[in-house]
Amino acid sequence: MRVDAAGCQVHVVDQGPEGDRDRSDGVPTLFLHGNPDSSEVWAGVLPALAAHGRCLAPDLPGFGRSSAPPDLDCSLEGMAHFVEALLQALGVGGPVNLVVHDIGGPHGLAWAVRHPQRVHRLVIMNTVFHADYRWHRLGRLWRTPVVGELVQALTTRSGFVREMRRGSRRLSAAQMHRTYDLVTPATKRMVLRWYRATDPRHFAGWQEAMQALTARVPSLVMWGEHDPYIPRRYAGRFGQAQVLHFPGVGHWLPAEAPAEVAQRLREFLYPAPISAG
């Protein structure tokens, strides 16, 4: 399905039990992907969860099958505004479970900081929201005018696949090529815009609010340890969130270990009721 949110035409995967999409009760789960992905990074995870509740997985603005206007605000406030506009467009005005990965982290966590009463449960995967983080090598190149454009122009399919394999050794060739198939010139421009607007120093203040949030709502960090972009020490810096490490798994955790991720999410998001007996 497609919806309009904050001036973006957003492709959304909307799955759930029969009739669940129109229910006002229950807590839907919003999945926010990273770079250079689309909602398809959740393809191996959603089927196992959709039987339990509504699952919403958008392509973020400029990624996958979603468009973005040239004046889209990529600041933390802008990202929070986009997520809220998306939820309103989807008819979700109450609490949500929030699952974020990579650049979906700043999108979702900025929204959560601005709407803490709307967060039911929170799951964080291989992302940053910390003022002392310094961008990885590619991030620094993308942030540099002219150099970033040159890097994007020279990125070939084979180079793209090599980089994804460096980040997640267990990804299949089919997964990596499918990801590249959805990287359009508009996606490459959005990557540059997003990285240039997102200076980790801007997380100051927001980081502390996020950590306070994880002290109030059930929160889980799931971390692929073989991540060349974000050091594993950041896994333990999301306040009071429980942390699960995945040894031998890389940056693209939900695509690399979908069955195990789905099982952990199912247990955390839909805990079995405590028997009175």
mmCIF file of C-alpha atoms in Angstrom:
data_model
loop_
_atom_site.group_PDB
_atom_site.id
_atom_site.type_symbol
_atom_site.label_atom_id
_atom_site.label_comp_id
_atom_site.label_asym_id
_atom_site.label_seq_id
_atom_site.Cartn_x
_atom_site.Cartn_y
_atom_site.Cartn_z
ATOM 1 C CA MET A 1 0.000 0.000 0.000
ATOM 2 C CA ARG A 2 0.997 3.654 -0.399
ATOM 3 C CA VAL A 3 0.203 6.586 1.876
ATOM 4 C CA ASP A 4 1.133 10.272 1.901
ATOM 5 C CA ALA A 5 3.124 11.376 4.942
ATOM 6 C CA ALA A 6 4.972 14.683 5.370
ATOM 7 C CA GLY A 7 4.938 15.223 1.618
ATOM 8 C CA CYS A 8 6.384 11.759 0.915
ATOM 9 C CA GLN A 9 4.692 8.984 -1.005
ATOM 10 C CA VAL A 10 5.452 6.049 1.266
ATOM 11 C CA HIS A 11 5.323 2.373 0.375
ATOM 12 C CA VAL A 12 4.205 0.363 3.414
ATOM 13 C CA VAL A 13 4.025 -3.378 3.990
ATOM 14 C CA ASP A 14 0.954 -3.889 6.185
ATOM 15 C CA GLN A 15 0.490 -7.407 7.529
ATOM 16 C CA GLY A 16 -1.573 -8.856 10.334
ATOM 17 C CA PRO A 17 -4.319 -11.299 11.302
ATOM 18 C CA GLU A 18 -7.391 -11.317 9.095
ATOM 19 C CA GLY A 19 -9.426 -8.197 9.909
ATOM 20 C CA ASP A 20 -6.766 -6.858 12.262
ATOM 21 C CA ARG A 21 -5.904 -3.849 10.096
ATOM 22 C CA ASP A 22 -9.199 -2.184 10.932
ATOM 23 C CA ARG A 23 -9.154 -2.932 14.644
ATOM 24 C CA SER A 24 -8.826 -0.123 17.152
ATOM 25 C CA ASP A 25 -7.597 -2.421 19.938
ATOM 26 C CA GLY A 26 -4.287 -4.236 20.063
ATOM 27 C CA VAL A 27 -0.824 -2.731 19.687
ATOM 28 C CA PRO A 28 0.622 -2.556 16.158
ATOM 29 C CA THR A 29 4.364 -2.877 15.566
ATOM 30 C CA LEU A 30 6.274 -0.392 13.413
ATOM 31 C CA PHE A 31 9.490 -1.639 11.764
ATOM 32 C CA LEU A 32 11.980 0.990 10.542
ATOM 33 C CA HIS A 33 14.828 -0.201 8.295
ATOM 34 C CA GLY A 34 18.294 1.183 7.689
ATOM 35 C CA ASN A 35 20.618 2.186 4.866
ATOM 36 C CA PRO A 36 20.651 1.166 2.023
ATOM 37 C CA ASP A 37 17.627 -0.998 2.713
ATOM 38 C CA SER A 38 13.879 -1.006 2.302
ATOM 39 C CA SER A 39 11.059 -2.784 4.097
ATOM 40 C CA GLU A 40 12.359 -5.977 2.480
ATOM 41 C CA VAL A 41 15.038 -6.258 5.166
ATOM 42 C CA TRP A 42 12.161 -7.514 7.374
ATOM 43 C CA ALA A 43 10.895 -10.048 4.805
ATOM 44 C CA GLY A 44 12.111 -13.046 6.783
ATOM 45 C CA VAL A 45 10.796 -11.679 10.084
ATOM 46 C CA LEU A 46 7.280 -10.363 9.444
ATOM 47 C CA PRO A 47 5.522 -13.651 8.550
ATOM 48 C CA ALA A 48 6.316 -15.101 11.976
ATOM 49 C CA LEU A 49 4.947 -12.014 13.756
ATOM 50 C CA ALA A 50 1.963 -11.050 11.616
ATOM 51 C CA ALA A 51 -0.136 -13.825 13.140
ATOM 52 C CA HIS A 52 0.130 -12.060 16.503
ATOM 53 C CA GLY A 53 -0.639 -8.462 15.553
ATOM 54 C CA ARG A 54 -0.516 -5.781 12.904
ATOM 55 C CA CYS A 55 2.978 -5.269 11.467
ATOM 56 C CA LEU A 56 3.822 -2.063 9.573
ATOM 57 C CA ALA A 57 7.070 -1.810 7.627
ATOM 58 C CA PRO A 58 7.523 1.324 5.483
ATOM 59 C CA ASP A 59 10.230 2.166 2.995
ATOM 60 C CA LEU A 60 11.733 5.319 4.524
ATOM 61 C CA PRO A 61 11.626 8.523 2.427
ATOM 62 C CA GLY A 62 13.795 8.208 -0.666
ATOM 63 C CA PHE A 63 14.482 4.523 -0.049
ATOM 64 C CA GLY A 64 13.029 1.516 -1.818
ATOM 65 C CA ARG A 65 9.686 2.422 -3.371
ATOM 66 C CA SER A 66 9.108 5.632 -1.358
ATOM 67 C CA SER A 67 9.672 9.140 -2.652
ATOM 68 C CA ALA A 68 10.830 12.237 -0.803
ATOM 69 C CA PRO A 69 10.470 15.938 -1.655
ATOM 70 C CA PRO A 70 13.707 17.902 -2.161
ATOM 71 C CA ASP A 71 12.999 20.003 0.928
ATOM 72 C CA LEU A 72 12.364 17.079 3.306
ATOM 73 C CA ASP A 73 13.617 17.955 6.786
ATOM 74 C CA CYS A 74 16.233 15.337 7.731
ATOM 75 C CA SER A 75 16.923 16.740 11.197
ATOM 76 C CA LEU A 76 15.948 14.745 14.288
ATOM 77 C CA GLU A 77 12.830 16.899 14.629
ATOM 78 C CA GLY A 78 12.082 16.275 10.969
ATOM 79 C CA MET A 79 12.467 12.526 11.351
ATOM 80 C CA ALA A 80 10.192 12.516 14.407
ATOM 81 C CA HIS A 81 7.631 14.520 12.449
ATOM 82 C CA PHE A 82 7.763 12.103 9.521
ATOM 83 C CA VAL A 83 7.180 9.037 11.711
ATOM 84 C CA GLU A 84 4.214 10.691 13.431
ATOM 85 C CA ALA A 85 2.743 11.774 10.083
ATOM 86 C CA LEU A 86 3.166 8.216 8.813
ATOM 87 C CA LEU A 87 1.399 6.717 11.812
ATOM 88 C CA GLN A 88 -1.462 9.175 11.452
ATOM 89 C CA ALA A 89 -1.751 8.328 7.745
ATOM 90 C CA LEU A 90 -1.975 4.661 8.714
ATOM 91 C CA GLY A 91 -4.695 5.349 11.254
ATOM 92 C CA VAL A 92 -2.484 4.557 14.249
ATOM 93 C CA GLY A 93 -3.058 7.075 17.006
ATOM 94 C CA GLY A 94 -2.358 4.945 20.054
ATOM 95 C CA PRO A 95 0.605 3.050 21.470
ATOM 96 C CA VAL A 96 2.934 1.101 19.189
ATOM 97 C CA ASN A 97 5.715 -1.404 19.492
ATOM 98 C CA LEU A 98 8.745 0.146 17.797
ATOM 99 C CA VAL A 99 11.503 -1.908 16.123
ATOM 100 C CA VAL A 100 14.436 0.018 14.609
ATOM 101 C CA HIS A 101 17.635 -0.812 12.748
ATOM 102 C CA ASP A 102 20.521 1.369 11.511
ATOM 103 C CA ILE A 103 19.230 4.781 10.274
ATOM 104 C CA GLY A 104 15.747 3.652 11.252
ATOM 105 C CA GLY A 105 17.111 4.154 14.779
ATOM 106 C CA PRO A 106 17.406 7.949 14.654
ATOM 107 C CA HIS A 107 14.029 8.109 12.870
ATOM 108 C CA GLY A 108 12.231 5.967 15.414
ATOM 109 C CA LEU A 109 14.065 7.007 18.556
ATOM 110 C CA ALA A 110 13.574 10.705 17.763
ATOM 111 C CA TRP A 111 9.845 10.009 17.434
ATOM 112 C CA ALA A 112 9.886 8.004 20.686
ATOM 113 C CA VAL A 113 11.583 10.856 22.548
ATOM 114 C CA ARG A 114 8.896 13.252 21.331
ATOM 115 C CA HIS A 115 6.015 10.818 21.992
ATOM 116 C CA PRO A 116 7.137 8.676 24.965
ATOM 117 C CA GLN A 117 3.554 7.946 26.011
ATOM 118 C CA ARG A 118 2.984 6.212 22.672
ATOM 119 C CA VAL A 119 5.800 3.658 23.054
ATOM 120 C CA HIS A 120 4.551 0.286 24.287
ATOM 121 C CA ARG A 121 7.685 -1.800 23.730
ATOM 122 C CA LEU A 122 10.977 -0.858 22.094
ATOM 123 C CA VAL A 123 13.486 -2.984 20.158
ATOM 124 C CA ILE A 124 16.807 -1.540 18.953
ATOM 125 C CA MET A 125 19.181 -3.229 16.480
ATOM 126 C CA ASN A 126 22.667 -2.061 15.447
ATOM 127 C CA THR A 127 22.097 1.672 15.445
ATOM 128 C CA VAL A 128 23.420 4.773 17.174
ATOM 129 C CA PHE A 129 21.824 7.593 19.114
ATOM 130 C CA HIS A 130 24.925 8.772 20.940
ATOM 131 C CA ALA A 131 26.683 12.135 20.778
ATOM 132 C CA ASP A 132 30.193 10.654 21.029
ATOM 133 C CA TYR A 133 29.793 8.354 18.016
ATOM 134 C CA ARG A 134 31.931 9.099 14.982
ATOM 135 C CA TRP A 135 30.792 8.075 11.536
ATOM 136 C CA HIS A 136 32.349 5.043 9.885
ATOM 137 C CA ARG A 137 34.568 5.536 6.811
ATOM 138 C CA LEU A 138 31.732 5.485 4.260
ATOM 139 C CA GLY A 139 29.668 7.817 6.401
ATOM 140 C CA ARG A 140 32.523 10.323 6.503
ATOM 141 C CA LEU A 141 32.902 10.130 2.741
ATOM 142 C CA TRP A 142 29.174 10.597 2.151
ATOM 143 C CA ARG A 143 29.177 13.624 4.440
ATOM 144 C CA THR A 144 31.891 15.320 2.365
ATOM 145 C CA PRO A 145 30.587 17.515 -0.498
ATOM 146 C CA VAL A 146 31.720 16.430 -3.968
ATOM 147 C CA VAL A 147 33.510 13.388 -2.538
ATOM 148 C CA GLY A 148 30.216 11.841 -1.495
ATOM 149 C CA GLU A 149 28.696 12.408 -4.924
ATOM 150 C CA LEU A 150 31.751 10.852 -6.533
ATOM 151 C CA VAL A 151 31.609 7.787 -4.271
ATOM 152 C CA GLN A 152 27.946 7.255 -5.098
ATOM 153 C CA ALA A 153 28.536 7.717 -8.836
ATOM 154 C CA LEU A 154 31.365 5.167 -8.807
ATOM 155 C CA THR A 155 29.529 2.545 -6.741
ATOM 156 C CA THR A 156 28.983 -0.528 -8.905
ATOM 157 C CA ARG A 157 26.890 -3.606 -8.220
ATOM 158 C CA SER A 158 30.001 -5.663 -7.483
ATOM 159 C CA GLY A 159 31.388 -3.015 -5.113
ATOM 160 C CA PHE A 160 28.028 -2.725 -3.376
ATOM 161 C CA VAL A 161 27.856 -6.492 -2.859
ATOM 162 C CA ARG A 162 31.416 -6.594 -1.496
ATOM 163 C CA GLU A 163 30.576 -3.901 1.050
ATOM 164 C CA MET A 164 27.407 -5.649 2.206
ATOM 165 C CA ARG A 165 29.314 -8.918 2.544
ATOM 166 C CA ARG A 166 31.919 -7.112 4.643
ATOM 167 C CA GLY A 167 29.130 -5.938 6.929
ATOM 168 C CA SER A 168 27.217 -9.225 7.106
ATOM 169 C CA ARG A 169 29.064 -12.341 6.000
ATOM 170 C CA ARG A 170 26.005 -14.613 6.084
ATOM 171 C CA LEU A 171 23.868 -12.648 3.659
ATOM 172 C CA SER A 172 23.025 -14.569 0.508
ATOM 173 C CA ALA A 173 23.942 -13.270 -2.931
ATOM 174 C CA ALA A 174 20.228 -13.040 -3.723
ATOM 175 C CA GLN A 175 19.630 -10.779 -0.697
ATOM 176 C CA MET A 176 22.451 -8.430 -1.598
ATOM 177 C CA HIS A 177 21.507 -8.191 -5.267
ATOM 178 C CA ARG A 178 17.863 -7.575 -4.377
ATOM 179 C CA THR A 179 18.945 -4.744 -2.082
ATOM 180 C CA TYR A 180 20.997 -3.199 -4.881
ATOM 181 C CA ASP A 181 18.070 -3.530 -7.302
ATOM 182 C CA LEU A 182 16.080 -1.122 -5.117
ATOM 183 C CA VAL A 183 18.871 1.468 -4.814
ATOM 184 C CA THR A 184 17.882 4.192 -7.280
ATOM 185 C CA PRO A 185 19.639 7.494 -8.061
ATOM 186 C CA ALA A 186 17.084 9.088 -5.717
ATOM 187 C CA THR A 187 18.178 6.694 -2.964
ATOM 188 C CA LYS A 188 21.821 7.653 -3.454
ATOM 189 C CA ARG A 189 20.911 11.339 -3.168
ATOM 190 C CA MET A 190 18.874 10.662 -0.025
ATOM 191 C CA VAL A 191 21.801 8.835 1.582
ATOM 192 C CA LEU A 192 23.959 11.932 1.078
ATOM 193 C CA ARG A 193 21.237 14.261 2.389
ATOM 194 C CA TRP A 194 20.569 12.115 5.430
ATOM 195 C CA TYR A 195 24.210 11.687 6.458
ATOM 196 C CA ARG A 196 24.973 15.356 5.951
ATOM 197 C CA ALA A 197 22.017 16.372 8.109
ATOM 198 C CA THR A 198 22.736 13.854 10.861
ATOM 199 C CA ASP A 199 25.714 14.923 12.921
ATOM 200 C CA PRO A 200 26.040 12.650 15.979
ATOM 201 C CA ARG A 201 26.706 15.738 18.098
ATOM 202 C CA HIS A 202 23.038 16.566 17.572
ATOM 203 C CA PHE A 203 22.121 13.505 19.658
ATOM 204 C CA ALA A 204 23.111 15.411 22.820
ATOM 205 C CA GLY A 205 20.000 15.819 24.935
ATOM 206 C CA TRP A 206 18.055 13.376 22.783
ATOM 207 C CA GLN A 207 20.351 10.573 23.954
ATOM 208 C CA GLU A 208 19.544 11.222 27.605
ATOM 209 C CA ALA A 209 15.801 11.351 26.874
ATOM 210 C CA MET A 210 16.060 8.017 25.053
ATOM 211 C CA GLN A 211 17.869 6.445 27.995
ATOM 212 C CA ALA A 212 15.177 7.742 30.358
ATOM 213 C CA LEU A 213 12.559 6.175 28.079
ATOM 214 C CA THR A 214 14.176 2.721 28.243
ATOM 215 C CA ALA A 215 13.925 2.951 32.037
ATOM 216 C CA ARG A 216 10.132 3.317 31.746
ATOM 217 C CA VAL A 217 9.107 0.966 28.941
ATOM 218 C CA PRO A 218 10.182 -2.617 28.196
ATOM 219 C CA SER A 219 13.201 -2.270 25.896
ATOM 220 C CA LEU A 220 15.414 -4.782 24.144
ATOM 221 C CA VAL A 221 18.684 -4.346 22.235
ATOM 222 C CA MET A 222 19.527 -7.066 19.695
ATOM 223 C CA TRP A 223 23.063 -6.711 18.361
ATOM 224 C CA GLY A 224 24.937 -8.444 15.567
ATOM 225 C CA GLU A 225 28.508 -8.442 16.893
ATOM 226 C CA HIS A 226 30.335 -8.634 13.558
ATOM 227 C CA ASP A 227 29.498 -5.025 12.703
ATOM 228 C CA PRO A 228 32.266 -2.971 11.062
ATOM 229 C CA TYR A 229 30.246 0.239 11.259
ATOM 230 C CA ILE A 230 29.154 0.504 14.896
ATOM 231 C CA PRO A 231 31.395 -0.835 17.702
ATOM 232 C CA ARG A 232 29.745 -3.422 19.924
ATOM 233 C CA ARG A 233 30.269 -1.226 23.003
ATOM 234 C CA TYR A 234 27.295 0.876 21.864
ATOM 235 C CA ALA A 235 24.965 -2.088 22.369
ATOM 236 C CA GLY A 236 25.064 -1.553 26.115
ATOM 237 C CA ARG A 237 24.496 2.194 26.005
ATOM 238 C CA PHE A 238 20.752 2.375 25.501
ATOM 239 C CA GLY A 239 19.910 2.943 29.142
ATOM 240 C CA GLN A 240 18.238 0.074 30.964
ATOM 241 C CA ALA A 241 17.381 -1.976 27.886
ATOM 242 C CA GLN A 242 18.061 -5.698 28.002
ATOM 243 C CA VAL A 243 20.870 -6.651 25.571
ATOM 244 C CA LEU A 244 21.088 -9.786 23.434
ATOM 245 C CA HIS A 245 24.305 -10.345 21.471
ATOM 246 C CA PHE A 246 24.413 -12.392 18.262
ATOM 247 C CA PRO A 247 28.005 -13.679 17.826
ATOM 248 C CA GLY A 248 29.061 -14.246 14.243
ATOM 249 C CA VAL A 249 26.189 -12.154 12.883
ATOM 250 C CA GLY A 250 26.866 -8.807 11.267
ATOM 251 C CA HIS A 251 25.313 -5.406 10.816
ATOM 252 C CA TRP A 252 22.235 -6.543 8.861
ATOM 253 C CA LEU A 253 20.970 -8.680 11.728
ATOM 254 C CA PRO A 254 17.289 -9.056 10.666
ATOM 255 C CA ALA A 255 18.300 -10.180 7.172
ATOM 256 C CA GLU A 256 21.173 -12.382 8.281
ATOM 257 C CA ALA A 257 19.421 -14.251 11.113
ATOM 258 C CA PRO A 258 15.684 -13.788 10.424
ATOM 259 C CA ALA A 259 14.434 -16.936 12.157
ATOM 260 C CA GLU A 260 16.253 -16.223 15.413
ATOM 261 C CA VAL A 261 15.342 -12.531 15.301
ATOM 262 C CA ALA A 262 11.681 -13.390 14.686
ATOM 263 C CA GLN A 263 11.666 -15.794 17.616
ATOM 264 C CA ARG A 264 13.200 -13.228 19.981
ATOM 265 C CA LEU A 265 10.800 -10.533 18.786
ATOM 266 C CA ARG A 266 7.803 -12.802 19.198
ATOM 267 C CA GLU A 267 8.809 -13.640 22.768
ATOM 268 C CA PHE A 268 9.441 -9.993 23.658
ATOM 269 C CA LEU A 269 6.567 -8.259 21.855
ATOM 270 C CA TYR A 270 3.895 -10.854 22.566
ATOM 271 C CA PRO A 271 4.730 -12.385 25.960
ATOM 272 C CA ALA A 272 2.532 -15.249 27.092
ATOM 273 C CA PRO A 273 0.021 -14.219 29.776
ATOM 274 C CA ILE A 274 0.868 -15.324 33.298
ATOM 275 C CA SER A 275 -1.348 -18.186 34.406
ATOM 276 C CA ALA A 276 -3.437 -17.593 37.503
ATOM 277 C CA GLY A 277 -3.203 -21.259 38.407
#
